[in-house]
mmCIF file of C-alpha atoms in Angstrom:
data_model
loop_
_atom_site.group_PDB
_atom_site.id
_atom_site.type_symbol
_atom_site.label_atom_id
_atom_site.label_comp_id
_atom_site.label_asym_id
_atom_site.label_seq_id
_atom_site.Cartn_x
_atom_site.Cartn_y
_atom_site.Cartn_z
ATOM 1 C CA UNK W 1 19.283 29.292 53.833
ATOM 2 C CA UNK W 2 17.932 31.891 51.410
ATOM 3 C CA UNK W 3 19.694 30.449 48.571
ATOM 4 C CA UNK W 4 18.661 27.313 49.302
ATOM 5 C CA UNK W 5 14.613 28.565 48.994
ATOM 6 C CA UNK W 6 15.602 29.990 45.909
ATOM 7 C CA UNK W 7 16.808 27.030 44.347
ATOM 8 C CA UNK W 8 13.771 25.073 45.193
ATOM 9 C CA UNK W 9 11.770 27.643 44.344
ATOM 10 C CA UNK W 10 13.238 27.798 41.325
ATOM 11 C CA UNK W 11 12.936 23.903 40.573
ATOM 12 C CA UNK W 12 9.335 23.701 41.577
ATOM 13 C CA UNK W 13 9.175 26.155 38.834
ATOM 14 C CA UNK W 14 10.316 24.250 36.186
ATOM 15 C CA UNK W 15 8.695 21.788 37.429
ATOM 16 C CA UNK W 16 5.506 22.835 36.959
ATOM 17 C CA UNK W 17 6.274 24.531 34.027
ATOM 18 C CA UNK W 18 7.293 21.309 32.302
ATOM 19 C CA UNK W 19 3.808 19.662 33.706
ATOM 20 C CA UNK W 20 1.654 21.586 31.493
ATOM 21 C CA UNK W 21 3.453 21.066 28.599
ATOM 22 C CA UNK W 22 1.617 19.418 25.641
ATOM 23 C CA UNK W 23 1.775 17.421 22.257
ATOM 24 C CA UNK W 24 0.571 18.475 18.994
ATOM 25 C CA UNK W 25 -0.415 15.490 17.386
ATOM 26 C CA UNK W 26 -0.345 15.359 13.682
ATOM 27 C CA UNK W 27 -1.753 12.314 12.758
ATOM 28 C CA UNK W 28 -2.579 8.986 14.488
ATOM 29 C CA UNK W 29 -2.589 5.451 13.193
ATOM 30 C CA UNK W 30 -2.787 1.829 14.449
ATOM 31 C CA UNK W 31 -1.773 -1.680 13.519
ATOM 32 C CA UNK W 32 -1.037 -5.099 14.532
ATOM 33 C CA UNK W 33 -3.434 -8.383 14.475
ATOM 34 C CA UNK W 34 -4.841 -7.271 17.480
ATOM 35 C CA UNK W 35 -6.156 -4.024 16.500
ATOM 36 C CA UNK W 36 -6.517 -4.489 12.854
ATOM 37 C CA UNK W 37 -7.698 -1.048 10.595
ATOM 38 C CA UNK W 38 -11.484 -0.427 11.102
ATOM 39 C CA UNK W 39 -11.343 -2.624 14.668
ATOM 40 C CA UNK W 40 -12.520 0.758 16.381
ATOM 41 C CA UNK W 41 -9.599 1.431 18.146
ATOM 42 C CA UNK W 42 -9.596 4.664 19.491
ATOM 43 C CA UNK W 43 -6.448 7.037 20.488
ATOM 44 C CA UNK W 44 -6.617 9.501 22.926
ATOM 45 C CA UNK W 45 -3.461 12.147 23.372
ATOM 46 C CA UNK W 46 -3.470 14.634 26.714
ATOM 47 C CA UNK W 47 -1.030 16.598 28.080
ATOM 48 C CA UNK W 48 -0.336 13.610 30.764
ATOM 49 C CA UNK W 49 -0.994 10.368 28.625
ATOM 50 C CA UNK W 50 -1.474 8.506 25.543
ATOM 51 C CA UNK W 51 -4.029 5.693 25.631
ATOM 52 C CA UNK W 52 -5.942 3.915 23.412
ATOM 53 C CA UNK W 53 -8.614 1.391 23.458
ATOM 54 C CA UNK W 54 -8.508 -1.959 21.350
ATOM 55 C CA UNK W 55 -11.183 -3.832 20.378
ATOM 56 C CA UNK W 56 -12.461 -6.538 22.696
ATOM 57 C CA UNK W 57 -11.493 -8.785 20.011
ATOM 58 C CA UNK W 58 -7.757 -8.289 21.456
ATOM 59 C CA UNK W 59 -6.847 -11.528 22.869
ATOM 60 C CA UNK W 60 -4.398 -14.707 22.866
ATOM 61 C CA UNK W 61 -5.095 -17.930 23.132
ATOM 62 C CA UNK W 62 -3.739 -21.315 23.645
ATOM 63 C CA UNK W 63 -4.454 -24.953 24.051
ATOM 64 C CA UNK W 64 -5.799 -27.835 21.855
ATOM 65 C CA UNK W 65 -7.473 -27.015 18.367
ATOM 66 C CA UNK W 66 -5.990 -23.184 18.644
ATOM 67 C CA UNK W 67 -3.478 -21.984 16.010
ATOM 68 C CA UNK W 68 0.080 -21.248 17.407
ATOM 69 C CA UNK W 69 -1.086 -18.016 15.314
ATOM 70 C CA UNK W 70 -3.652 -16.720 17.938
ATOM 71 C CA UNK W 71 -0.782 -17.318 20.825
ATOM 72 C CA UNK W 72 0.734 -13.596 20.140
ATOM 73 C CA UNK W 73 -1.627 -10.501 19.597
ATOM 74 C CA UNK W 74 -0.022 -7.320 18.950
ATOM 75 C CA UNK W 75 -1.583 -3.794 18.961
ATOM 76 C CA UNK W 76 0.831 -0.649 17.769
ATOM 77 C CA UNK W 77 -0.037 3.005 17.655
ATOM 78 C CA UNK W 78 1.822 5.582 15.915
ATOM 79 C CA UNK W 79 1.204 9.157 16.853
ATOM 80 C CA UNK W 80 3.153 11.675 14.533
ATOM 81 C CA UNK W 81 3.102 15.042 17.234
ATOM 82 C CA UNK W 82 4.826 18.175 17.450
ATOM 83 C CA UNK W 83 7.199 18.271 20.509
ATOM 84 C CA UNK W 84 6.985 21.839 22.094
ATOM 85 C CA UNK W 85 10.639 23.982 22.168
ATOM 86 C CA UNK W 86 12.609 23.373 25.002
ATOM 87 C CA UNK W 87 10.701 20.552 25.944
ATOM 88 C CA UNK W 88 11.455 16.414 25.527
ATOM 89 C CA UNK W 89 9.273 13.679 27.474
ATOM 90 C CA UNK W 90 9.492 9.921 28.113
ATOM 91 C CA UNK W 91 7.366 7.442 29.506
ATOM 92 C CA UNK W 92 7.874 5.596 32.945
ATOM 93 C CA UNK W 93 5.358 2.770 32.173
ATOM 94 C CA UNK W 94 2.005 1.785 30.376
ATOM 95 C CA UNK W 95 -0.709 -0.149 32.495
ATOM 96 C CA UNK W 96 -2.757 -2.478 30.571
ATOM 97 C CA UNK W 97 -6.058 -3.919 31.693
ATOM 98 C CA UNK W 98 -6.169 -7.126 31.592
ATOM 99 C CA UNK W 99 -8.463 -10.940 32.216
ATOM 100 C CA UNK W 100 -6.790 -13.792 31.991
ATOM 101 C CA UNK W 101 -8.092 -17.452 31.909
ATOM 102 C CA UNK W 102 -4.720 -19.391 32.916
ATOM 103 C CA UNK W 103 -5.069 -23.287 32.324
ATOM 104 C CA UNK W 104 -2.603 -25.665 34.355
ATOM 105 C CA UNK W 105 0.659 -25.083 33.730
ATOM 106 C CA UNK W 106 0.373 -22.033 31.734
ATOM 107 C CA UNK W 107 0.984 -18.642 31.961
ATOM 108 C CA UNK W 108 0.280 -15.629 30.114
ATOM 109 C CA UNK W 109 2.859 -12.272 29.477
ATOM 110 C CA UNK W 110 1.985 -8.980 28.710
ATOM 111 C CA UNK W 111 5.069 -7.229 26.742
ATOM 112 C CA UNK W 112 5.164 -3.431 26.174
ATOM 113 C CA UNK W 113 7.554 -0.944 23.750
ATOM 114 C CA UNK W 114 8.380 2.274 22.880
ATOM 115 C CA UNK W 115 10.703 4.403 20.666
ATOM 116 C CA UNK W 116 10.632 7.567 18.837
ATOM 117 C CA UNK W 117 11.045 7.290 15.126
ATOM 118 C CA UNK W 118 13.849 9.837 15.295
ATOM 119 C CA UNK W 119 15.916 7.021 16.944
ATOM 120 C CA UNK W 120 14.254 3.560 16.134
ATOM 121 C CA UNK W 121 17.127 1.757 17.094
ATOM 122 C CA UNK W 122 16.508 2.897 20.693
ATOM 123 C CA UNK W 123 14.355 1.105 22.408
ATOM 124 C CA UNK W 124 12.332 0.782 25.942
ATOM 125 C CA UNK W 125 10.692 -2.852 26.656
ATOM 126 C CA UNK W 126 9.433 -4.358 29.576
ATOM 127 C CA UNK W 127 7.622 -7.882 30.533
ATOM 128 C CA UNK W 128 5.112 -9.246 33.114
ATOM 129 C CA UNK W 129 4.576 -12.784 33.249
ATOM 130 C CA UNK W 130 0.842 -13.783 35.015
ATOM 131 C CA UNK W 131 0.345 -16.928 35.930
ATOM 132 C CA UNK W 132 -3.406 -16.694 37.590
ATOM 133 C CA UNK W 133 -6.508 -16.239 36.370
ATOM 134 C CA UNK W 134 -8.565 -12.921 37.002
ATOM 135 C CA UNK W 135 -8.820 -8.923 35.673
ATOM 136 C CA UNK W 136 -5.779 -6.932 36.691
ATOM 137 C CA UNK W 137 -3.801 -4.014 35.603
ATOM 138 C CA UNK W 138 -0.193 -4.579 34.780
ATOM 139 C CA UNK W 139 2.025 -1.980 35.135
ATOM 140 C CA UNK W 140 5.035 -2.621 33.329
ATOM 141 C CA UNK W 141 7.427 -0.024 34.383
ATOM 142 C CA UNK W 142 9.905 0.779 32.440
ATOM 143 C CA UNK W 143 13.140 0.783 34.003
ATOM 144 C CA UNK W 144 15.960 2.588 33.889
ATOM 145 C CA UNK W 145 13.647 4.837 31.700
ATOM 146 C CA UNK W 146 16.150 6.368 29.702
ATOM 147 C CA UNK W 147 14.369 6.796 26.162
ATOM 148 C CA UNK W 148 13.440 10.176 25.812
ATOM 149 C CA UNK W 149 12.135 12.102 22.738
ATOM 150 C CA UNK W 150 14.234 14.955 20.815
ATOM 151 C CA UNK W 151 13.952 18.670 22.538
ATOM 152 C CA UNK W 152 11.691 20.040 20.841
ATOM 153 C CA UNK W 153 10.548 19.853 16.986
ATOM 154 C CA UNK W 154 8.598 16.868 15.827
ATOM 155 C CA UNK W 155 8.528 13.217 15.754
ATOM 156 C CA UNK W 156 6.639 10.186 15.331
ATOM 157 C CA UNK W 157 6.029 8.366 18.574
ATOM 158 C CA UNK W 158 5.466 4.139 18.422
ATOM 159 C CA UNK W 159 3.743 2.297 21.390
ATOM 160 C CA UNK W 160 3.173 -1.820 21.184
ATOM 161 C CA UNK W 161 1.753 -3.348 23.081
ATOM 162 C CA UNK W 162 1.579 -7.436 22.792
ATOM 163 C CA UNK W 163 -0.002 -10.133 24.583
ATOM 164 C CA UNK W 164 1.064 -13.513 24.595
ATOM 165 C CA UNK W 165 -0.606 -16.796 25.481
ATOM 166 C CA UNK W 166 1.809 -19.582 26.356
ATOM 167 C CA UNK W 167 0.937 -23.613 27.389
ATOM 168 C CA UNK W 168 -0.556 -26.234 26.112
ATOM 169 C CA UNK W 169 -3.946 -26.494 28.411
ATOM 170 C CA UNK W 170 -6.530 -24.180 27.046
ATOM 171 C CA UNK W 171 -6.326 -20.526 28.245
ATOM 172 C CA UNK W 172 -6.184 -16.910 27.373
ATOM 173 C CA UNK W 173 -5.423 -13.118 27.903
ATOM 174 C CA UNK W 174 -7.919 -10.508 26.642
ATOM 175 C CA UNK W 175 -7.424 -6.508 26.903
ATOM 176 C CA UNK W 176 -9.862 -5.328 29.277
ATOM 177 C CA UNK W 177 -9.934 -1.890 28.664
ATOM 178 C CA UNK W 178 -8.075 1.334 27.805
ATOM 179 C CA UNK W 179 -4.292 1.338 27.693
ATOM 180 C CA UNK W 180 -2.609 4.397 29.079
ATOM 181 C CA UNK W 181 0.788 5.275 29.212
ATOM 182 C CA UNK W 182 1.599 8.299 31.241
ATOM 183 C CA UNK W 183 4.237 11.004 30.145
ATOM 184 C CA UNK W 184 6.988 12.613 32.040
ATOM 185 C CA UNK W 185 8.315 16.063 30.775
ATOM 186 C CA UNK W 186 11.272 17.198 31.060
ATOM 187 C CA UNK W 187 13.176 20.818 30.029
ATOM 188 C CA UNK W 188 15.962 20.236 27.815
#
């Protein structure tokens, strides 16, 4: 029974340890048509999250008179950090605020990716289909979560975020807030 206290104790340890670990972010940029340079998107890095907050202007649309090119609205941030020793860290999801004005027969999806630089061909993406009209937060989990950053050293990290309108009666999805994508740390 004593060792088994131990062990826990032990865990909990590292545990907690890895909980207050933190990035050291280099630089920060973003991109995309739906946060375009000087669209006053702001970035925000803790030792828990990443989020960022598009402009309001960050919507799709569909329906008659709209250009297929306002269907698909893409914001990406790029963080360049420094990953503390002995540490690595992943994400589990990224919950996006969102309204939504779904006409008949539409429906609206809210896609989200990440990768690390380090390994661009590996990849974490997840999609949530709405079909109602309202504000909500989707939390697109991703799942298995298996993309994790190097141990240790330094890396640029890549979150996208897109939102897609699709139909042909008039309707739209519009971020309705900040973006935040918790991280998970891990001892490596």
């Amino acid at each position: 029974m004593q060792f088994t206290f131990v062990s826990l104790a032990m865990v909990l340890g590292a545990a907690l340890q890895a909980s207050a670990q933190s990035l050291s972010v280099v630089s920060s940029s973003f991109s995309g048509n739906g946060c375009p340079q000087g669209s006053g998107t702001t970035i925000s890095v803790t030792s828990g999250s990443i989020s960022y907050t598009p402009p309001s202007t960050f919507t799709a649309a569909v329906g008659p008179g709209v250009p297929v090119s306002a269907n698909l609205e893409a914001c990406r941030i790029a963080i360049s950090a420094n990953i503390p020793s002995g540490f690595r860290f992943r994400f589990a999801q990224t919950n996006v605020p969102v309204t939504t004005s779904t006409g008949s027969g539409n429906s609206e999806q809210v896609t989200d990716t990440y990768f690390f630089s380090s390994a661009a061909g590996t990849t974490a993406t997840v999609t949530t289909t709405l079909t109602s009209t309202g504000s909500t937060t989707v939390s697109n989990v991703y799942s298995p979560a298996t993309v994790w950053s190097p141990c240790g050293g330094s890396d640029i990290i890549n979150i996208n975020t897109q939102l897609r309108a699709i139909g042909s009666s008039a309707g739209s999805i519009t971020s309705a807030g900040t973006i935040v994508t918790p991280i998970t740390w891990q001892a490596c």
